[in-house]
CSV table of C-alpha atoms in Angstrom, one decimal:
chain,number,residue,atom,x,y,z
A,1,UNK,CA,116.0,-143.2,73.1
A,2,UNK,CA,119.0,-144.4,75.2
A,3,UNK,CA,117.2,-143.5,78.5
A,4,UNK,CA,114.2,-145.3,77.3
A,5,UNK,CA,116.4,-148.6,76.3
A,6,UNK,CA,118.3,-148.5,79.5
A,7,UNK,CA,114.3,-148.4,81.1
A,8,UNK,CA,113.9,-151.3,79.0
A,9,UNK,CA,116.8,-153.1,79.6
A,10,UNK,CA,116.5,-152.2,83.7
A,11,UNK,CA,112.9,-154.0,83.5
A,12,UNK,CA,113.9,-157.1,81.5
A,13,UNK,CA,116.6,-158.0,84.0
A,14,UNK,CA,114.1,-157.6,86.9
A,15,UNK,CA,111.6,-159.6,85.1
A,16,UNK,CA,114.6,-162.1,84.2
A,17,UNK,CA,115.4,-162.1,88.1
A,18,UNK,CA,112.0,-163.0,89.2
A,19,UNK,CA,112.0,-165.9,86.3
A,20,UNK,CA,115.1,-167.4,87.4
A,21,UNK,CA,113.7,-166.9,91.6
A,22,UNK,CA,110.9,-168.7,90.7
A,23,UNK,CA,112.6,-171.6,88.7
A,24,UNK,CA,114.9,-172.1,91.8
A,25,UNK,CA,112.1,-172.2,93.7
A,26,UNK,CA,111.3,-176.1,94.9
A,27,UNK,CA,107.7,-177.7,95.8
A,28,UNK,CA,108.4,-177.7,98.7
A,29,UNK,CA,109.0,-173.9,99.2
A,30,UNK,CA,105.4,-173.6,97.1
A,31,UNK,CA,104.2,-176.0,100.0
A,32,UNK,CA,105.5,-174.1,102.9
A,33,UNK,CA,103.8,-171.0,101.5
A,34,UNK,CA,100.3,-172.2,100.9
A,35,UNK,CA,100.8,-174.4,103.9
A,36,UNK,CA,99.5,-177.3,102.0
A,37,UNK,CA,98.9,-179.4,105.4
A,38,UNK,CA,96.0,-177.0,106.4
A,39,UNK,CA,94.2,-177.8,102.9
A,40,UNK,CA,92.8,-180.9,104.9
A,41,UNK,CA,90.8,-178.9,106.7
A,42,UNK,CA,88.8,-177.5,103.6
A,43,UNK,CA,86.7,-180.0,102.2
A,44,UNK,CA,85.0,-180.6,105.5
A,45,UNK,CA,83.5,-177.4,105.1
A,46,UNK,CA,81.7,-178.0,101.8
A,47,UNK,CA,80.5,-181.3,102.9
A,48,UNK,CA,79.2,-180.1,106.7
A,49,UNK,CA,77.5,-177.5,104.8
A,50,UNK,CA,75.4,-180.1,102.0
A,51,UNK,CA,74.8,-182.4,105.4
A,52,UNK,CA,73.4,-179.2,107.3
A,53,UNK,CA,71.5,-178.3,103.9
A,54,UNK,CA,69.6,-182.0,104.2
A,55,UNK,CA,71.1,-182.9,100.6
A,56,UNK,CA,73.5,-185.4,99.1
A,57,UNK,CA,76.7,-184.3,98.2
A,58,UNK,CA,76.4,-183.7,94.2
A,59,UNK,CA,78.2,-181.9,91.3
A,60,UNK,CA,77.5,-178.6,92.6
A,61,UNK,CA,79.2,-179.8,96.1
A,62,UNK,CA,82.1,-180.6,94.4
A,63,UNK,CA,82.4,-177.6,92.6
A,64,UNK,CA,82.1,-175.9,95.9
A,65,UNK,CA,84.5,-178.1,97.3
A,66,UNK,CA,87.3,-177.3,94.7
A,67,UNK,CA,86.2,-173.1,94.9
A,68,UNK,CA,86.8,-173.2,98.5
A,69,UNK,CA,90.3,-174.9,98.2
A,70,UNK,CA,90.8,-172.5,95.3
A,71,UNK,CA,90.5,-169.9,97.3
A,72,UNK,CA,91.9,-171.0,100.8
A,73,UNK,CA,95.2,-171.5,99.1
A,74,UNK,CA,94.7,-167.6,97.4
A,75,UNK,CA,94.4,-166.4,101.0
A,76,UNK,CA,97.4,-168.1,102.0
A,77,UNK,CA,99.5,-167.1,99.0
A,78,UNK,CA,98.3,-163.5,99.4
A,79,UNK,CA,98.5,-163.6,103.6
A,80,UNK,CA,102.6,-164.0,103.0
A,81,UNK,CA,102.6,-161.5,100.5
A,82,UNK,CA,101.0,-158.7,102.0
A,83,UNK,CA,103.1,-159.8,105.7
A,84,UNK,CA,106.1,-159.9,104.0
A,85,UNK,CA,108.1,-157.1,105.6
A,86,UNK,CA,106.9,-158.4,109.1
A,87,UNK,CA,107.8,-162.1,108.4
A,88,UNK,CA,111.2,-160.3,107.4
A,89,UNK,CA,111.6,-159.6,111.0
A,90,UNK,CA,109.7,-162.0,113.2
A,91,UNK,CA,109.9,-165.0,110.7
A,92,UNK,CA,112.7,-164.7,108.6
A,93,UNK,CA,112.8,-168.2,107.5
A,94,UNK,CA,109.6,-167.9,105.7
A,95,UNK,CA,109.6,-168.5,101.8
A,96,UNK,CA,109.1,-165.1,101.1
A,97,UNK,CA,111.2,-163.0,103.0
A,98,UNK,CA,114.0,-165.6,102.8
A,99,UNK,CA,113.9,-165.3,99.0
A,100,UNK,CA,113.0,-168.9,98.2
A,101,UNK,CA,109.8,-167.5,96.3
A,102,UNK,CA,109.9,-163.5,94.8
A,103,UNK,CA,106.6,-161.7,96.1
A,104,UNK,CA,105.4,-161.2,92.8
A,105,UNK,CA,105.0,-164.7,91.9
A,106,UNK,CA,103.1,-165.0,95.5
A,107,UNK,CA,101.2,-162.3,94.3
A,108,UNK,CA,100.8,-163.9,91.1
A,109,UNK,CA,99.4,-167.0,92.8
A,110,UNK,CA,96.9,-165.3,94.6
A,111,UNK,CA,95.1,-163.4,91.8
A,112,UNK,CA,95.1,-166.7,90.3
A,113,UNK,CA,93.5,-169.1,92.7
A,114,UNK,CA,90.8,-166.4,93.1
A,115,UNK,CA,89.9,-166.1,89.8
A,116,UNK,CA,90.1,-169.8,89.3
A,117,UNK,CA,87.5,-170.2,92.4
A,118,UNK,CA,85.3,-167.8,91.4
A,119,UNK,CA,84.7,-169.3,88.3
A,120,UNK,CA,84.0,-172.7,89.4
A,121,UNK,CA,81.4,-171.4,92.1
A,122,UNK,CA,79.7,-170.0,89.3
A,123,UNK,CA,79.4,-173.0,87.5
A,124,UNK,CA,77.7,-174.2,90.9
A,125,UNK,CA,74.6,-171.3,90.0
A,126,UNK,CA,74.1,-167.3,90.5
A,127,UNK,CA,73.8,-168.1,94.1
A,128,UNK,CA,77.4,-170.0,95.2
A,129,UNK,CA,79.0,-167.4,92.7
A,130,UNK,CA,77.2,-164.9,95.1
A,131,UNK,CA,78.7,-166.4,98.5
A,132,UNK,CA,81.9,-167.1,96.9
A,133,UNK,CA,82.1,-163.7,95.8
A,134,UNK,CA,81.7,-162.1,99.6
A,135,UNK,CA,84.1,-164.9,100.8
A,136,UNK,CA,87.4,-164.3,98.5
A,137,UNK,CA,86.2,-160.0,98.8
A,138,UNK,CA,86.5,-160.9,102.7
A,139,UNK,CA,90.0,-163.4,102.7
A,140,UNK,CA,91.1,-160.3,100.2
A,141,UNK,CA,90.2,-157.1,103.0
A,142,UNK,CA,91.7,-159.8,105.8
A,143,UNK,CA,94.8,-160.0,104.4
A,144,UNK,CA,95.2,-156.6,103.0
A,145,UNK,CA,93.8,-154.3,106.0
A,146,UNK,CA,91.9,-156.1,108.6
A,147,UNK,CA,94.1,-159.0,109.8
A,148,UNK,CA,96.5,-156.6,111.9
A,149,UNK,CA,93.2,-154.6,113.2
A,150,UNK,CA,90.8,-155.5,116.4
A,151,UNK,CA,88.4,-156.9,113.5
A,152,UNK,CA,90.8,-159.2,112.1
A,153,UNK,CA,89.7,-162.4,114.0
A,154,UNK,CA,86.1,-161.8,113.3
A,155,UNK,CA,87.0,-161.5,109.5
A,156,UNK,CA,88.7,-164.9,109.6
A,157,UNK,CA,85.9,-166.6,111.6
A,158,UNK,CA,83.1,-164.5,108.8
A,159,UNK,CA,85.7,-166.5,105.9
A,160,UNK,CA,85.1,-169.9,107.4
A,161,UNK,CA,81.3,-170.0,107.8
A,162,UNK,CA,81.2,-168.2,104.7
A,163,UNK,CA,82.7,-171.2,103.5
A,164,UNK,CA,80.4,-174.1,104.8
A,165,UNK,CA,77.6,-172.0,103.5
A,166,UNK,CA,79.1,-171.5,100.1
A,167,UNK,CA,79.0,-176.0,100.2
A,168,UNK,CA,75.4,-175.4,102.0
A,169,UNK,CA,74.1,-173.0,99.0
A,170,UNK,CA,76.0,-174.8,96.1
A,171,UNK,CA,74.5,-178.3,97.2
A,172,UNK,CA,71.4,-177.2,97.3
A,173,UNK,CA,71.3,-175.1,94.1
A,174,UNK,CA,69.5,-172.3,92.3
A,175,UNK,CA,66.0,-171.4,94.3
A,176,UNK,CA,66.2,-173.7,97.3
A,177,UNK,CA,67.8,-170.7,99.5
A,178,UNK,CA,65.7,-172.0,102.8
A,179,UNK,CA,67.4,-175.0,102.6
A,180,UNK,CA,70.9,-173.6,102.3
A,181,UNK,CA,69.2,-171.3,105.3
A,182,UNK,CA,69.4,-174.6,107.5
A,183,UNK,CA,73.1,-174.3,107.4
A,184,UNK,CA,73.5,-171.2,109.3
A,185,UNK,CA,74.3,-172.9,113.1
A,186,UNK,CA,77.2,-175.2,112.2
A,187,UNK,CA,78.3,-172.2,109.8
A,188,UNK,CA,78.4,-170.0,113.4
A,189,UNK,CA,79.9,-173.3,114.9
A,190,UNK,CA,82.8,-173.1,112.7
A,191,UNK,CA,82.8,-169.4,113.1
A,192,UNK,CA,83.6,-169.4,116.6
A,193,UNK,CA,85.9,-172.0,116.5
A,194,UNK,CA,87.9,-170.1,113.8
A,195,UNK,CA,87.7,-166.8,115.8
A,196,UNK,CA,89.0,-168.2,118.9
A,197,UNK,CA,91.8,-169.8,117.2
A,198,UNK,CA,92.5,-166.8,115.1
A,199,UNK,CA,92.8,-164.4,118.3
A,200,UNK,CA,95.5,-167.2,119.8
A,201,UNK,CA,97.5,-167.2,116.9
A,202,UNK,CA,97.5,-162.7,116.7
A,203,UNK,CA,100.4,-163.9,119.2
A,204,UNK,CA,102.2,-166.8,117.9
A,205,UNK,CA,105.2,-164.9,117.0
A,206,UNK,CA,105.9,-163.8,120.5
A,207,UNK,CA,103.7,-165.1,122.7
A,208,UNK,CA,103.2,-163.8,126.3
A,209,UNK,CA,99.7,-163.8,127.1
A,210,UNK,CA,97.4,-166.6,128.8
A,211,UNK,CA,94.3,-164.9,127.9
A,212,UNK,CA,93.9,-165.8,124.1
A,213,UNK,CA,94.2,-169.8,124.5
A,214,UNK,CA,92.3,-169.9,128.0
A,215,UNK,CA,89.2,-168.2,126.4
A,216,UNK,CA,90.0,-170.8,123.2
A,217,UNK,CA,89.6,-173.6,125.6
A,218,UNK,CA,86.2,-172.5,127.2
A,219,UNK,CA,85.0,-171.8,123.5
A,220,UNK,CA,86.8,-175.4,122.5
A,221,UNK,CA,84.7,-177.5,125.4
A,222,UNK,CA,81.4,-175.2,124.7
A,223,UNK,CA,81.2,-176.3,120.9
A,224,UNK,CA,82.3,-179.9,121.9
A,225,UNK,CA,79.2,-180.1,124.2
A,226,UNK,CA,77.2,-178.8,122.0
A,227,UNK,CA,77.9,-180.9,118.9
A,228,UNK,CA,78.4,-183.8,120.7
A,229,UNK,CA,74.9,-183.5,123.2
A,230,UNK,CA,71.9,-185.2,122.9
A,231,UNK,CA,69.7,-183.3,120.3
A,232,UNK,CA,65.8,-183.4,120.8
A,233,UNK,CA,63.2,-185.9,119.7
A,234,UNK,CA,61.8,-183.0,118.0
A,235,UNK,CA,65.0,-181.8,115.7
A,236,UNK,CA,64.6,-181.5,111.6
A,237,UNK,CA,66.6,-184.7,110.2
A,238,UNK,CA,68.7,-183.7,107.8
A,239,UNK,CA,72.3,-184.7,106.3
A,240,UNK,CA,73.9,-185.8,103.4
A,241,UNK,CA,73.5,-189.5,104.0
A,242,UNK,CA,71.7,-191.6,106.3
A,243,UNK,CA,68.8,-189.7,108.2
A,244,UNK,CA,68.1,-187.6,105.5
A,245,UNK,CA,64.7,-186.6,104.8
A,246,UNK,CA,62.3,-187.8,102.2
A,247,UNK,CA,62.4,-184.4,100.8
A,248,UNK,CA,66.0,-184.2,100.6
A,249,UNK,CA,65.9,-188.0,99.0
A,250,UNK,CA,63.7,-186.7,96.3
A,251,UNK,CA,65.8,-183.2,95.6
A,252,UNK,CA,64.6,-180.3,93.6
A,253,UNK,CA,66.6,-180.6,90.3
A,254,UNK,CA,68.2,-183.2,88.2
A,255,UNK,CA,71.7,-183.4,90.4
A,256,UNK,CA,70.2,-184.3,93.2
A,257,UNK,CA,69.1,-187.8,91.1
A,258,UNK,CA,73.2,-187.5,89.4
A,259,UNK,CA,75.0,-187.6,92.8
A,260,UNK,CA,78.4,-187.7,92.9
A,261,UNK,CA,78.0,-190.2,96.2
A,262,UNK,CA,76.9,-193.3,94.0
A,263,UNK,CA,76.2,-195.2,97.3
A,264,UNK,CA,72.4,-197.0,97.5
A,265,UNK,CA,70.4,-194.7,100.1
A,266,UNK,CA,70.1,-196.7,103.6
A,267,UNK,CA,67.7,-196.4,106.2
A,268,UNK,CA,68.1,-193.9,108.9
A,269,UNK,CA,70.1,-195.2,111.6
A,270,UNK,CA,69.0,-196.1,115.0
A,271,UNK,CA,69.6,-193.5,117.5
A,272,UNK,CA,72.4,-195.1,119.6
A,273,UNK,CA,74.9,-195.6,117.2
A,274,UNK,CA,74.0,-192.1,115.7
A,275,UNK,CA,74.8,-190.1,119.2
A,276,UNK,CA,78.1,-192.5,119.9
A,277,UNK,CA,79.0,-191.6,116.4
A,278,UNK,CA,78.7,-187.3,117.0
A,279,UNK,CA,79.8,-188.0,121.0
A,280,UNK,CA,83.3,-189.9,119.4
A,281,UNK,CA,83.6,-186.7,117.0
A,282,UNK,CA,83.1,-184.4,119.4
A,283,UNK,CA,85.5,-185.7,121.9
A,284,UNK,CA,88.0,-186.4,119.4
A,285,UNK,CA,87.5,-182.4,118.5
A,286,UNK,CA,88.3,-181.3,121.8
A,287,UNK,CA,91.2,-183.2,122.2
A,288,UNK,CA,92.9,-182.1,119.4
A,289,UNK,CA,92.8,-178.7,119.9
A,290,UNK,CA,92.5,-178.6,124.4
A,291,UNK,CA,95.9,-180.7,124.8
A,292,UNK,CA,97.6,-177.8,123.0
A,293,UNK,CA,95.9,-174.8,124.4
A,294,UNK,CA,96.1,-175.9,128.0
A,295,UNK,CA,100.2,-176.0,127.2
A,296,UNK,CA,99.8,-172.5,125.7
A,297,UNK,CA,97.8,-171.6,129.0
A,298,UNK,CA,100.1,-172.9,131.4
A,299,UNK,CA,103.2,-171.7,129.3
A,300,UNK,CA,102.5,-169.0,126.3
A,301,UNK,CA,105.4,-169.2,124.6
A,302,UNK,CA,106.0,-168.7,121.0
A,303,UNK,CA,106.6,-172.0,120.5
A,304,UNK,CA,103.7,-173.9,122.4
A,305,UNK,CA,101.4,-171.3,121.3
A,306,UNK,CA,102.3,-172.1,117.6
A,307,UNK,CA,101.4,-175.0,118.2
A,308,UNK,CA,98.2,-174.4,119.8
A,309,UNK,CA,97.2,-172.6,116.7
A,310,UNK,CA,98.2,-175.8,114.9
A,311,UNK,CA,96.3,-178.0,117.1
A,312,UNK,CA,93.5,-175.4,116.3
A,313,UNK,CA,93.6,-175.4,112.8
A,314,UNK,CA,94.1,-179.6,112.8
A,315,UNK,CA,90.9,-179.9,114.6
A,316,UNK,CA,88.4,-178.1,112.5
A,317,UNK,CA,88.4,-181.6,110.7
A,318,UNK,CA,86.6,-183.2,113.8
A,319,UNK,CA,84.8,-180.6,114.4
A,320,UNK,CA,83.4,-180.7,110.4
A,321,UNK,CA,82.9,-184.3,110.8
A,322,UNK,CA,80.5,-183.7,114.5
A,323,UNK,CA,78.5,-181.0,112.3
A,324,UNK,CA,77.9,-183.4,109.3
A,325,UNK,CA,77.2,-186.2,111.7
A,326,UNK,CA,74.9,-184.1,113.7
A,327,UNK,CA,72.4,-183.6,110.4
A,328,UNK,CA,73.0,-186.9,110.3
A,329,UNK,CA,74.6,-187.3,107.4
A,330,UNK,CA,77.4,-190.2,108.9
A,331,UNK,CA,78.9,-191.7,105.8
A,332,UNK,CA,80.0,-187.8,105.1
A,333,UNK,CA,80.8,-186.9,108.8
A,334,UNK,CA,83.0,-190.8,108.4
A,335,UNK,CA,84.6,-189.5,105.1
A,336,UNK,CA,85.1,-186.0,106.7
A,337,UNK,CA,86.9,-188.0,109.9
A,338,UNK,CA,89.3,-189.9,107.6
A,339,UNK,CA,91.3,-186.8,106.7
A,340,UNK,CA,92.4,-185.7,109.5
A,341,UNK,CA,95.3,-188.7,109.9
A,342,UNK,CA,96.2,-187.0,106.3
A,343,UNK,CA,96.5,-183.7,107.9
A,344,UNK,CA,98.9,-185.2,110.6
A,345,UNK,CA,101.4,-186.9,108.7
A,346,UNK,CA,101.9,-183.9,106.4
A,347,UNK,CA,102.1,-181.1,109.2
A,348,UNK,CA,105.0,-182.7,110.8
A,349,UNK,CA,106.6,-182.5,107.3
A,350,UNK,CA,105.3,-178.7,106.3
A,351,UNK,CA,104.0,-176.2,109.2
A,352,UNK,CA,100.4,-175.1,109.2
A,353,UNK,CA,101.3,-171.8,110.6
């Protein structure tokens, strides 16, 4: 009986400690850890994907939306927590290892904000709950296993366009998989994008290698040609907004009449402003993330390679906005655009990496 009250005793002041961590622990340590900058960069995902479906933004969109930053912020929580004993060493300032936060409560977090995303991407239909369900089982195997393996960076890329397709396949709802189908190029868009700047930032900690940001940069100027070119006469319009077909105008269920964009439909917009529109985006894409890498190439420290993956990371909100305008969807690919000032102001006050 003693032993089994001292057993007691020994766990209620450990549970005690982790109370009293977590009560010391301030916003802006909870902000550090789930890097709340780089939430900017989510809802561009869910929105590219309903303009590469061909359907308004609706309910379902928004659901998607909130899933995604649901579990973005999981796979944050849970990438500190699992890299704990290595931030200990290369990063000691972080939240976890320097004590600010207990692990358990990161851990907490995590389970949480999964949970909590899953179950709105159901209320989005079988289908969303289906995607969303592969993309928290793969942000789970990145951080647990894969992110220190050869397959890591394709794991983070697979996350991201598993992403836009979750807003693609939630838009357009139960039954209508061929148009979510139509979402599958910017979804390999994003992916490459996220797998270059995941392979950059494999050395952020100690830098030393030209490689990873030079092959970024090719992959950066590649995607900014091709989101920002000339498309055919002959292309499928599509998007969330203006340019979208009759089709998409009419829907297939009642949401698509209950948008959550209350905006009066407009005609589709002549061609020039349209392509000045994606080329703007797609320059203003590259430049956010070439000025860094080409510092990182020229000089890969850590420092100027941290910020490479930064720069990366910042301009996946350009790049969003070229893929939405691109369907031609340009109130959403406008909307996407204006977050991005957001995302600067807050990363010079919280890191993204």
């Amino acid at each position: 009986m003693e032993a089994r009250a001292g057993h007691e005793s020994a766990a209620g002041a450990a549970a005690d400690a982790v109370v009293g961590s977590v009560a010391r622990s301030t916003a802006r340590d909870w902000a550090e850890l789930l890097r709340l900058p780089a939430l900017f960069t989510v809802p561009g995902d869910a929105l590219a994907g309903a303009a590469a479906a061909g359907v308004r933004p609706n309910r379902r969109t928004l659901l998607a939306l909130t899933s995604s930053l649901c579990l973005y912020e999981a796979g944050m929580a849970l990438n500190d927590w699992a890299d704990r004993a290595h931030d200990a060493i290369e990063r000691p300032e972080r939240p976890l290892p320097s004590g600010r936060i207990p692990p358990p409560a990161a851990l907490t977090a995590a389970t949480v904000l999964t949970a909590t995303g899953l179950a709105l991407a159901s209320r989005a239909g079988r289908p969303a709950l289906a995607v969303a369900g592969t993309l928290a089982g793969t942000v789970w195997a990145y951080d647990l296993g894969l992110k220190h393996t050869p397959a890591g960076p394709a794991a983070m890329a697979t996350a991201r366009g598993l992403d836009l397709l979750l807003g693609a396949t939630a838009t357009a709802g139960p039954g209508d998989s061929a148009r979510a189908r139509h979402a599958l190029p910017s979804a390999g868009a994003l992916a490459a994008h996220t797998l270059a700047v995941t392979v950059v930032s494999r050395r952020e900690a100690e830098g030393g290698s030209s490689a990873a940001p030079l092959a970024a940069l090719a992959v950066t100027t590649a995607l900014g040609r091709i989101v920002g070119g000339r498309q055919g006469s002959g292309s499928r319009p599509t998007g969330g907004g203006a340019g979208v077909t009759d089709e998409a105008r009419a829907g297939t269920s009642a949401d698509a009449r209950t948008s959550t964009d209350a905006a009066p439909r407009t005609r589709t917009p002549s061609h020039a402003p349209s392509q000045a529109l994606r080329a703007a985006l797609a320059l203003a894409y590259v430049a956010t993330a070439a000025k860094p890498l080409f510092h990182a190439v020229l000089n890969p420290s850590p420092p100027l390679t941290q910020r490479a993956v930064g720069g990366g990371i910042r301009a996946m909100i350009p790049l969003q906005a070229a893929l939405a305008a691109r369907a031609g969807a340009m109130g959403t690919a406008l909307f996407t655009a204006a977050l991005a000032p957001a995302a600067r102001k807050f990363a010079r006050k919280v890191s993204v990496t």
